[in-house]
Structure formats: C-alpha cells, structure tokens
PDB file of C-alpha atoms in Angstrom:
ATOM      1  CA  UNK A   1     267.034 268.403  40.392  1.00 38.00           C
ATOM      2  CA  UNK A   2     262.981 268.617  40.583  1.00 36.00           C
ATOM      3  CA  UNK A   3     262.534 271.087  37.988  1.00 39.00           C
ATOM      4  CA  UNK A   4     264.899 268.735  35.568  1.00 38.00           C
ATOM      5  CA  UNK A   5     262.919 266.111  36.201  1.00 40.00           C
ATOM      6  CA  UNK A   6     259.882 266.147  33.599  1.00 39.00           C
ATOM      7  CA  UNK A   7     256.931 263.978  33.173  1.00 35.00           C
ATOM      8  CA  UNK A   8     254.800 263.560  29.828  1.00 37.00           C
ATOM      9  CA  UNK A   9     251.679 265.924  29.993  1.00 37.00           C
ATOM     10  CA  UNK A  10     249.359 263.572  28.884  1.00 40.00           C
ATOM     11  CA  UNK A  11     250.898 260.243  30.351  1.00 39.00           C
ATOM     12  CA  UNK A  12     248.075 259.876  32.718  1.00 39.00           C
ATOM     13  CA  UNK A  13     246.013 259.579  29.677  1.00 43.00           C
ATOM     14  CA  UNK A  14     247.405 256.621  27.988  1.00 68.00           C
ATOM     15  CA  UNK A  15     247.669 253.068  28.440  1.00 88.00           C
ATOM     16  CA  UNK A  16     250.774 252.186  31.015  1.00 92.00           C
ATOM     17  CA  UNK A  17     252.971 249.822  28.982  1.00 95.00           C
ATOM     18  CA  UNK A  18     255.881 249.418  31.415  1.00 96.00           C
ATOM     19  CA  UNK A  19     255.176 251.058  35.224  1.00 96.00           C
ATOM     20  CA  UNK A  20     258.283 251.277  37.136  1.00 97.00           C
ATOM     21  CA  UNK A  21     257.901 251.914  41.146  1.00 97.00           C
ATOM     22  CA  UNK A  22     260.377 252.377  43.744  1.00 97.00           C
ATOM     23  CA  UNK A  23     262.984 249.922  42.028  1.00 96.00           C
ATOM     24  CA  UNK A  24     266.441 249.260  43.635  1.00 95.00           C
ATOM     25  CA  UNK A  25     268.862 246.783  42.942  1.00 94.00           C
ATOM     26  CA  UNK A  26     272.311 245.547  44.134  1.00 91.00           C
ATOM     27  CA  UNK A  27     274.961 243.027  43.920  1.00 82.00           C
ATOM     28  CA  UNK A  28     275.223 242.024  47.481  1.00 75.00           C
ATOM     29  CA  UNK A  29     275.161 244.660  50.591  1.00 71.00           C
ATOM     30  CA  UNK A  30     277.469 247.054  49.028  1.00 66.00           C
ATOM     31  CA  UNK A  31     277.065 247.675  45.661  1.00 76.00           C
ATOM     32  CA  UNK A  32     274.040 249.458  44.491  1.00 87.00           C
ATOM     33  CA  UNK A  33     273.298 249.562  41.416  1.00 93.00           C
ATOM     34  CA  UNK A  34     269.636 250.600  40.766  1.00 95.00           C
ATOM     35  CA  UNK A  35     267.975 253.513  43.943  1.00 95.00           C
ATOM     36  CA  UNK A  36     264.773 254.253  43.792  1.00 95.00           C
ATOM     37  CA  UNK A  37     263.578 253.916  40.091  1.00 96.00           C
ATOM     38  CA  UNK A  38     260.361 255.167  38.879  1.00 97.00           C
ATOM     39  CA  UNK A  39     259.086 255.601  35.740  1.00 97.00           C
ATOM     40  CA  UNK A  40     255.867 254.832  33.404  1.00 96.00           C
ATOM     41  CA  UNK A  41     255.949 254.378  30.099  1.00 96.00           C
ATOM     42  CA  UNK A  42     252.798 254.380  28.155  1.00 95.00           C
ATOM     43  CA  UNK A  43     252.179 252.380  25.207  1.00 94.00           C
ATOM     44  CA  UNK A  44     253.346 253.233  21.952  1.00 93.00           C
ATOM     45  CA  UNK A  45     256.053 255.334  23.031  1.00 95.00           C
ATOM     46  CA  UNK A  46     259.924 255.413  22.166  1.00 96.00           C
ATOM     47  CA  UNK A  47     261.832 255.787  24.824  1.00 98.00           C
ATOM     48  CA  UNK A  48     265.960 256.517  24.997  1.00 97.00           C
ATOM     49  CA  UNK A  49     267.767 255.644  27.808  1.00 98.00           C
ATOM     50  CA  UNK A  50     271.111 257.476  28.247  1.00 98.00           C
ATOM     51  CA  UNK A  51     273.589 257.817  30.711  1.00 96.00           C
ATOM     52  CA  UNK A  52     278.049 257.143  31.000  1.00 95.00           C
ATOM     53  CA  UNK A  53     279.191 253.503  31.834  1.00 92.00           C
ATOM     54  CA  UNK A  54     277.890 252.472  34.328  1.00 90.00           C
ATOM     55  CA  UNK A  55     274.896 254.231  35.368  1.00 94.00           C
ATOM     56  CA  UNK A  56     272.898 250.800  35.207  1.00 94.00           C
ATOM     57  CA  UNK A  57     271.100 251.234  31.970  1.00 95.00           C
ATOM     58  CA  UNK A  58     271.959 247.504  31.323  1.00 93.00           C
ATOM     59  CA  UNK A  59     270.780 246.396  35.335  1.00 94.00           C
ATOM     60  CA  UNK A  60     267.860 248.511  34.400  1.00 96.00           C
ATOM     61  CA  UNK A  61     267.186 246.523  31.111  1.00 95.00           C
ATOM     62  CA  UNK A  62     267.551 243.185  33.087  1.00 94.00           C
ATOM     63  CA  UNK A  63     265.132 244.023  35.990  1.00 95.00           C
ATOM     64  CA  UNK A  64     262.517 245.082  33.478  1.00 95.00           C
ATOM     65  CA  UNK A  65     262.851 241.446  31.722  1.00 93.00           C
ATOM     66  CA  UNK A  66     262.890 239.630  34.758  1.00 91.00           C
ATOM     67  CA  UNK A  67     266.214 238.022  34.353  1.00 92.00           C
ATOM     68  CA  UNK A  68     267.436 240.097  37.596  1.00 92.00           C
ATOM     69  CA  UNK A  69     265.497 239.914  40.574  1.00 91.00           C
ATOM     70  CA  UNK A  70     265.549 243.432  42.004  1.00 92.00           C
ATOM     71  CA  UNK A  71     265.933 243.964  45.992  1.00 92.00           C
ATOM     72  CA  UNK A  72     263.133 246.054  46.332  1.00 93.00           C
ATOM     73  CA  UNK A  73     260.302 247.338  44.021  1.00 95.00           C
ATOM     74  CA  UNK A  74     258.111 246.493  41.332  1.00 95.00           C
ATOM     75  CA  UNK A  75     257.944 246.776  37.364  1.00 96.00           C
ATOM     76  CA  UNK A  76     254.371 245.909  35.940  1.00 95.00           C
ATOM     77  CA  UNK A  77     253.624 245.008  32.683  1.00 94.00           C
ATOM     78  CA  UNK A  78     250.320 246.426  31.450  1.00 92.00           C
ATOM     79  CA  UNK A  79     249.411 246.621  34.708  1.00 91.00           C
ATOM     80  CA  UNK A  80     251.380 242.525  35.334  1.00 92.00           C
ATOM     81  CA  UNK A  81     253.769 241.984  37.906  1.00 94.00           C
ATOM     82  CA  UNK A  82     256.343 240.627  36.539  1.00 93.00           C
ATOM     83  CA  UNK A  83     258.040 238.134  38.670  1.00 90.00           C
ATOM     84  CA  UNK A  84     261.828 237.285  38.163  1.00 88.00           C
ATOM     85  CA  UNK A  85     262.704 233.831  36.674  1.00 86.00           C
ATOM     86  CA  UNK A  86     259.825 233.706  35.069  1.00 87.00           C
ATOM     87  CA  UNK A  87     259.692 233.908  31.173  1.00 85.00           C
ATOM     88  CA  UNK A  88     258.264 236.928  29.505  1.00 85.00           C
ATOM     89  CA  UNK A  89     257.430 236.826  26.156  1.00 85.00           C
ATOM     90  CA  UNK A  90     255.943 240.164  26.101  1.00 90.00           C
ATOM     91  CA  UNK A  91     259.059 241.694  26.631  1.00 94.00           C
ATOM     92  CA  UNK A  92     261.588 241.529  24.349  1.00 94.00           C
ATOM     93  CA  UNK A  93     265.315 242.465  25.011  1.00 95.00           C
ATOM     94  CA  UNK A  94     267.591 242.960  21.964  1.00 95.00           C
ATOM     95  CA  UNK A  95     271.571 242.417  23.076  1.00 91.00           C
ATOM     96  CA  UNK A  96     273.960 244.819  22.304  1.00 88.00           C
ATOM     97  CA  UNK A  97     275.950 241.964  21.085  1.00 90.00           C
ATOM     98  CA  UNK A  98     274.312 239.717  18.427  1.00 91.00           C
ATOM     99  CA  UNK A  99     276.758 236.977  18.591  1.00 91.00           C
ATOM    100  CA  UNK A 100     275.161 236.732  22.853  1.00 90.00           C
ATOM    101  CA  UNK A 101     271.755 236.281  20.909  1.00 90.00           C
ATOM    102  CA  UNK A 102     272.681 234.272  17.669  1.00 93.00           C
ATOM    103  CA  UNK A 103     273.945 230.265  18.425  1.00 92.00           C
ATOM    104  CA  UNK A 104     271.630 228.588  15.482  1.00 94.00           C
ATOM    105  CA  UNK A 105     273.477 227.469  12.142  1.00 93.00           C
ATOM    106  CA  UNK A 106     270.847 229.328  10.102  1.00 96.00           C
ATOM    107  CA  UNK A 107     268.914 232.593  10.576  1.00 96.00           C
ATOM    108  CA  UNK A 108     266.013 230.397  10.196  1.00 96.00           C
ATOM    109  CA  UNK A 109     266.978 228.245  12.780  1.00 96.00           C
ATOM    110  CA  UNK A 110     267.789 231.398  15.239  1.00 96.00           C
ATOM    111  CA  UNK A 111     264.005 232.967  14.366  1.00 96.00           C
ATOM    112  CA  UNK A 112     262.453 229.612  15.244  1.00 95.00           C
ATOM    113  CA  UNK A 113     264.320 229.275  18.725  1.00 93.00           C
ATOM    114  CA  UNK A 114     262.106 230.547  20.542  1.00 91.00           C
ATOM    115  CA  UNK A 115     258.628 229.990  18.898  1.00 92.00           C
ATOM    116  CA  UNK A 116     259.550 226.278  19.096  1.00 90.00           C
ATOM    117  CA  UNK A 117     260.386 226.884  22.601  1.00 87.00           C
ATOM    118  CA  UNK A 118     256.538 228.038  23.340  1.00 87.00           C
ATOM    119  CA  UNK A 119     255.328 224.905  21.352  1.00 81.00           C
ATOM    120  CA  UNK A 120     253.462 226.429  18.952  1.00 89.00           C
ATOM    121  CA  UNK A 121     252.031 224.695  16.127  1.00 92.00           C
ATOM    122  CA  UNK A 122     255.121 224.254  12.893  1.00 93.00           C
ATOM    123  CA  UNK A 123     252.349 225.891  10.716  1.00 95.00           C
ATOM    124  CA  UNK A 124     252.369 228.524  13.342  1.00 95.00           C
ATOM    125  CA  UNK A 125     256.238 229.024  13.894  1.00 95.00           C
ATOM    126  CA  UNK A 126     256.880 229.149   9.768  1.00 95.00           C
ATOM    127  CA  UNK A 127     254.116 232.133   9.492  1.00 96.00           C
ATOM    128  CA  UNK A 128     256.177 233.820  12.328  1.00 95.00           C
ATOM    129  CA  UNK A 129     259.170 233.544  10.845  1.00 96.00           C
ATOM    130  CA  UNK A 130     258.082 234.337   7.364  1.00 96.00           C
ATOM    131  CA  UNK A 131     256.505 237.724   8.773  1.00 95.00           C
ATOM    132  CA  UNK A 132     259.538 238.617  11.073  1.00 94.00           C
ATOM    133  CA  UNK A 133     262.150 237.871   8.125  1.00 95.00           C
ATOM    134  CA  UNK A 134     259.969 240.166   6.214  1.00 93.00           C
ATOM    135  CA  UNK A 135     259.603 242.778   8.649  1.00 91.00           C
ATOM    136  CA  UNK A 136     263.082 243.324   9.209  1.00 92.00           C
ATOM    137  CA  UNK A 137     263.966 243.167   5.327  1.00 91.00           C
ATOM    138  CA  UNK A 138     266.392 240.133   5.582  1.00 93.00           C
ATOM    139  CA  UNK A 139     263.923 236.924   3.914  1.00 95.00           C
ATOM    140  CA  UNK A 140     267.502 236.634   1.408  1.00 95.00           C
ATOM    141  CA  UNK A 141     268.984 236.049   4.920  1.00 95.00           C
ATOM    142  CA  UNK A 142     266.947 232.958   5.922  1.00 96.00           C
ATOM    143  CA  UNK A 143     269.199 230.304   4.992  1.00 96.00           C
ATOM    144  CA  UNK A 144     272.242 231.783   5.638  1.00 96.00           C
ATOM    145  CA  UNK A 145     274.893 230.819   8.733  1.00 95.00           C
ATOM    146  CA  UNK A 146     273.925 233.633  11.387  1.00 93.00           C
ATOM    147  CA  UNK A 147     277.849 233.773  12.336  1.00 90.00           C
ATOM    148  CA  UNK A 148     278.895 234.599   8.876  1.00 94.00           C
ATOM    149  CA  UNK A 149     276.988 237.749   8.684  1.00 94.00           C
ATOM    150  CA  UNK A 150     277.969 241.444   8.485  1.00 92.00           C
ATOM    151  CA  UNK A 151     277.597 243.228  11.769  1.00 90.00           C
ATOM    152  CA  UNK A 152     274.452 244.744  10.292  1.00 90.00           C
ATOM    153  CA  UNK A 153     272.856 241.521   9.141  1.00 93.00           C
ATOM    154  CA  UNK A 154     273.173 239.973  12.613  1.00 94.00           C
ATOM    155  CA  UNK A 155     271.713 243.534  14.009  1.00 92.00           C
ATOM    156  CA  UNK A 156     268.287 243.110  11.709  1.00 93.00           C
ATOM    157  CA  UNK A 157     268.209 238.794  12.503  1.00 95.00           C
ATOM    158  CA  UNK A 158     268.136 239.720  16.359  1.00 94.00           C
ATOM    159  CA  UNK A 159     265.972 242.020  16.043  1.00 94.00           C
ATOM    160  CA  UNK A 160     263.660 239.514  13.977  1.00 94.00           C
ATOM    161  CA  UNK A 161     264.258 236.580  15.958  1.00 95.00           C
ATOM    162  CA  UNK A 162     262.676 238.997  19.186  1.00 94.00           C
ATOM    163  CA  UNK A 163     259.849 240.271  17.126  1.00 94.00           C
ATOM    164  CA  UNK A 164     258.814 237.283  15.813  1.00 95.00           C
ATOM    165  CA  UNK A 165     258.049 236.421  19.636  1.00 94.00           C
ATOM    166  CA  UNK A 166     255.020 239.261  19.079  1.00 93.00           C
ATOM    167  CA  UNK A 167     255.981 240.990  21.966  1.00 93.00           C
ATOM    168  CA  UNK A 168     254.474 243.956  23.070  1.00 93.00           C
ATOM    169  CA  UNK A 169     257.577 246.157  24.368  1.00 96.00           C
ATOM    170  CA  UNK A 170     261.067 245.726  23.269  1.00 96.00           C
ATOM    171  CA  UNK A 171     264.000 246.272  24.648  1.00 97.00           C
ATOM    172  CA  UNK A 172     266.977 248.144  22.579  1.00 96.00           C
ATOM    173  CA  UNK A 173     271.082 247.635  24.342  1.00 95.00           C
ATOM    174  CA  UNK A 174     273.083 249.745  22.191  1.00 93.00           C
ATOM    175  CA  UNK A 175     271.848 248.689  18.917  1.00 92.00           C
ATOM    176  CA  UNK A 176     273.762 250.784  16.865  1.00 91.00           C
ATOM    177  CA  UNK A 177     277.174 249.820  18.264  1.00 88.00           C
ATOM    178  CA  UNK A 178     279.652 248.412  15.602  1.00 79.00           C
ATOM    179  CA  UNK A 179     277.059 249.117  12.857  1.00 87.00           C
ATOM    180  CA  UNK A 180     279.087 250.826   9.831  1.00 89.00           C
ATOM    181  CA  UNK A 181     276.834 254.374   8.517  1.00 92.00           C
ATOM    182  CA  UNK A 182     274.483 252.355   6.158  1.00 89.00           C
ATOM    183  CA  UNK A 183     273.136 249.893   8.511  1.00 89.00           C
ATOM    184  CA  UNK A 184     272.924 252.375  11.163  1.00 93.00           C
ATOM    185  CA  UNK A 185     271.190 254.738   8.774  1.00 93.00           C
ATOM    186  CA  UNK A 186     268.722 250.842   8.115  1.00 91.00           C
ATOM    187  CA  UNK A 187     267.912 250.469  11.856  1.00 93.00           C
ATOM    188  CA  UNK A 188     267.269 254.480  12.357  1.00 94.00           C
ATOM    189  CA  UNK A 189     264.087 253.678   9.867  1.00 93.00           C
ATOM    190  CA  UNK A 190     263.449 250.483  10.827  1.00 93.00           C
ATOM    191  CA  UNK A 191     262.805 251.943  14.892  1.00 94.00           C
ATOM    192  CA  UNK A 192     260.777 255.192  13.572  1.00 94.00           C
ATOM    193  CA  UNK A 193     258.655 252.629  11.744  1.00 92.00           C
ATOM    194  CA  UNK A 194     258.200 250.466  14.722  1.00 91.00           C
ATOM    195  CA  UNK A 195     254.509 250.313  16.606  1.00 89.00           C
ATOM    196  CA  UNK A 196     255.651 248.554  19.568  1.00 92.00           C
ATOM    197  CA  UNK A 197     257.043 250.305  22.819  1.00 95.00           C
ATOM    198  CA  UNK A 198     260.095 251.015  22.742  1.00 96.00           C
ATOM    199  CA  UNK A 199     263.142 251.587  24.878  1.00 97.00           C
ATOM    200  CA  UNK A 200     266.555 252.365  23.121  1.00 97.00           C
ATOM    201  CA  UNK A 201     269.721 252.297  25.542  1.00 97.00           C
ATOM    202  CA  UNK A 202     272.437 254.033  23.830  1.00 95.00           C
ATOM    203  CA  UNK A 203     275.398 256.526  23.685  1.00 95.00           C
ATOM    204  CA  UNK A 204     274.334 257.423  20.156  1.00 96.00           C
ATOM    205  CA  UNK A 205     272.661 260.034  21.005  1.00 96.00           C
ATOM    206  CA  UNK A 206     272.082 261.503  17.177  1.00 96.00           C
ATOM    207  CA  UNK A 207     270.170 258.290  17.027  1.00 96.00           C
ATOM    208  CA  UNK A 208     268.224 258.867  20.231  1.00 97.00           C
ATOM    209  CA  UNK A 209     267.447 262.505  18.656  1.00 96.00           C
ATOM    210  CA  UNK A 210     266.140 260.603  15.682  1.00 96.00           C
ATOM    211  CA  UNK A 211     264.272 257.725  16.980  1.00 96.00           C
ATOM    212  CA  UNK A 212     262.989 259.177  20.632  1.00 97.00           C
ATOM    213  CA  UNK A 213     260.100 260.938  21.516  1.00 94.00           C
ATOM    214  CA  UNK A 214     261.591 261.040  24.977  1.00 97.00           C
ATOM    215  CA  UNK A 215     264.813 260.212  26.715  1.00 98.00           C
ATOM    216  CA  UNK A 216     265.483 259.314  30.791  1.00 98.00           C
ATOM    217  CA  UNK A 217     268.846 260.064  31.766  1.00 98.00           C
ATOM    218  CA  UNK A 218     270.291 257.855  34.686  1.00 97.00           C
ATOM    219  CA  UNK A 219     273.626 258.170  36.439  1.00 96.00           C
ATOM    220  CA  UNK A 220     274.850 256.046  39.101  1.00 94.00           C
ATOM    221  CA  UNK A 221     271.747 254.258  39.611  1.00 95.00           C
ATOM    222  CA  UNK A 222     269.270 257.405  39.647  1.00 96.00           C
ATOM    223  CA  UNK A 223     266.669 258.865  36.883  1.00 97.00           C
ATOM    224  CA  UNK A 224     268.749 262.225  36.678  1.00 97.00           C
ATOM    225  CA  UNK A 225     265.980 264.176  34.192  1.00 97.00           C
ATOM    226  CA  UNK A 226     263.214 262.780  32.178  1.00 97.00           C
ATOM    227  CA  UNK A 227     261.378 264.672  29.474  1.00 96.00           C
ATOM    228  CA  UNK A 228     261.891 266.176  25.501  1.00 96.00           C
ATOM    229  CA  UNK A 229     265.396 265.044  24.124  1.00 96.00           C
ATOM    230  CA  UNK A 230     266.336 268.189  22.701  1.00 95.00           C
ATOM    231  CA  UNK A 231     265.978 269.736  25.840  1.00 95.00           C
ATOM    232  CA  UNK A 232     267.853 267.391  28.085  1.00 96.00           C
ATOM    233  CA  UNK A 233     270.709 266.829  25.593  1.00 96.00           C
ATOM    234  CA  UNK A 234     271.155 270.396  24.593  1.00 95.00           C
ATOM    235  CA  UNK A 235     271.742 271.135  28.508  1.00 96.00           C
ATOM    236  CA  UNK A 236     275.769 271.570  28.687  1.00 95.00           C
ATOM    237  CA  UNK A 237     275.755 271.573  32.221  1.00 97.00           C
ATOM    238  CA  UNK A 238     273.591 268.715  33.353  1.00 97.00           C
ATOM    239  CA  UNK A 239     275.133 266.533  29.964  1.00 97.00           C
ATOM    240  CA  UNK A 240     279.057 267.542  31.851  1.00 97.00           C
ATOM    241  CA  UNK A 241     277.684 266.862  35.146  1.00 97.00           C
ATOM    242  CA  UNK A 242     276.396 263.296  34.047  1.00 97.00           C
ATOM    243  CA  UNK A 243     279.485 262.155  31.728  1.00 96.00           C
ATOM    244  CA  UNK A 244     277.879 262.740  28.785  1.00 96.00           C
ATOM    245  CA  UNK A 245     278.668 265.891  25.688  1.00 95.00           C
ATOM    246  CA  UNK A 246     276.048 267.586  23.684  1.00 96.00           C
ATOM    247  CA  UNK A 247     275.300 265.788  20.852  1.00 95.00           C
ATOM    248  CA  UNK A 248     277.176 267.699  17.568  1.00 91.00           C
ATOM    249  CA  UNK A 249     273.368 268.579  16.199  1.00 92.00           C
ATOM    250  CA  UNK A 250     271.991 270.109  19.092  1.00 91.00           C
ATOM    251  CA  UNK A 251     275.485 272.536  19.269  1.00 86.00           C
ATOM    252  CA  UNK A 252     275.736 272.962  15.541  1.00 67.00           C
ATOM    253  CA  UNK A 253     271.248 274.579  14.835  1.00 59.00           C
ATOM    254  CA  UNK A 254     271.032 277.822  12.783  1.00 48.00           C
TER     255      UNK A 254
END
C-alpha cells in the first residue's frame, strides 16, 4: 500500500490550508467510520475525494467543518484548531443536495442568510451578495423563488450563498449529481476558475480528471492512495479493489 500512497513534492513548501492528523471517527463503540486520517492540503489546491458508498467521504467532509466531533485527532485550519460546534466561516461546505441548503423564498434571501447571521453591516451584506450573484453568473437569479429553480440554478445559488461567506476553503459533496450535461459542463469552468482551496467529493470522476490537480482515494474509512489523478484512476486493479471503474477517458487515450 506504501508505494500507492503519494505525497505532493513540493507540499512542504506551501502554505497548509487544511492539516489533517491522526483523525478517527465513529458512531458509538462499533462502528468506525473514519481510522487514522492524515492528510495536508496546501493552499490553493484542488483536491478530489473519491471512493464507493460508504467509504466516509461525507463523515470526512463533516469532521473537517466541525459539525462532527471526531473521537480522536485533529484538523487545523491554517494552522487553527478547529473545535466542533463551533462555527466556521472559513470553511465552506457545499451539499450535495441544494434543496438541504436552500429554505429562503428568494435567492437573495438564501445569499443573505448567513451574512446577516454574522451581523454585518446591510451595506456590507448587499456588496456580498451583489459580488457572489456575480461570481457565480446567476444576478437574473436574485429575485427568483430558490425552490422553483432548475437543478442547475440551485447548484450555482449554493454555491454563491457559501462564497459569499469569503471563505477560504470550500467544501464540494457531489456537486455534479442530478446536473443535466450543460450545467455540469457550467460548474466544470466555474471550479477550474476558482482561487480558493478546494475539495471536490465525487463519483464523477471525468469531472475530478478535469477539475483536480490531485485526488485521495478512501475506502472504508482509510486514505487508500493519494497523488496525480491520472495515475490513481487509470490503476484497474487498485480502482476494482476499491469499488470504483476506470474512468472511460483514462481507458479510451491514443
């Protein structure tokens, strides 16, 4: 397993965004869901997280945030503990679902949820939501009902309602799932434009070709291999042995 196992060469070199050490998590005394995690992630980078159902991608997603409190270990935030329970505005999670992260009658209203919730000035919360609308290319949105939106539209209004939060590493849970081929094709541009740090959970894995500059495959619990996704992915064996196929690009190059 060592020798699938990759670091980044110059990781050591760069800023630590997100600095995982010896994380482990369970629901009660029996189920374990999380061994041993570690992992650093320096800023800037785009990260994809891959692995079947249930290899705690989502657990993993929840430590990070502090919304679980793990049973052992430690996730730092530029060097920050971060302490479950606590809010984190630096850290942004995106749901897989919108509908779990949309509840306002207007996108407006959703964008403003959770500036108004940090009590920022109103001239303050309108510049954030003007530059997040913007950002994410849906301003025509702003006035709209959130729950009468295509799939896509609620995709881009998440994702604008957690950047307009300015936080410095987001979190990505499936966001291409439902999306029909043109607003997947949107948020494929939208993530290689982004500048924050990045972690995309998904079993798109064309996407996490696309959008990665490195993926960390987990199953049951474990960081399986961690390094170049072309070279993880394309590996038939270790994909097989960890649930997952060869993405159709990797088995289809001249």
């Amino acid at each position: 397993m060592n020798d699938l196992v990759q670091t980044a060469n110059q990781l050591s070199l760069k800023t630590k965004a997100i600095s995982i050490s010896n994380l482990c998590f369970s629901y009660g005394k029996e189920r374990s869901i999380l061994t041993d995690i570690n992992l650093d992630i320096s800023a800037g980078e785009t990260v994809g997280l891959i692995g079947a159902n249930g290899a705690g991608k989502t657990s993993l997603f929840l430590t990070i945030c502090g919304i679980l409190q793990s049973t052992y270990g430690e996730v730092r935030l530029f060097d920050r503990l971060i302490q479950a329970g606590q809010f984190n505005p630096e850290i942004g999670l995106v749901f897989q679902n919108p509908d779990d992260q949309l509840f306002c009658p207007t996108v407006r209203d959703d964008i403003a949820f959770g500036l108004e919730n940090i009590e920022l000035s109103p001239e303050e919360v309108e510049t954030r939501i003007n530059a997040a609308l913007s950002l994410t290319g849906v301003t025509h949105l702003a006035d709209r009902i959130s729950h009468q939106l295509s799939g896509g539209e609620k995709c881009m209004v998440a994702i604008a309602a957690v950047l307009a939060m300015l936080p410095q590493v987001v979190l990505y849970d499936e966001p291409s799932a439902n999306l029909d081929l043109r607003a997947r094709r949107r948020l494929i541009k939208f993530l290689q434009a982004s500048h924050e740090t990045i972690i995309v959970s998904s079993h798109d894995l064309e996407l996490i070709i696309e959008v990665c500059d490195r993926v960390v495959l987990l199953n049951q619990g474990r960081i399986i291999a961690d390094g170049i996704p072309e070279e993880i992915m394309r590996n038939e064996s270790l994909m097989e042995a960890n649930g997952l196929e060869v993405p159709h690009s990797l088995t289809h190059e001249g």
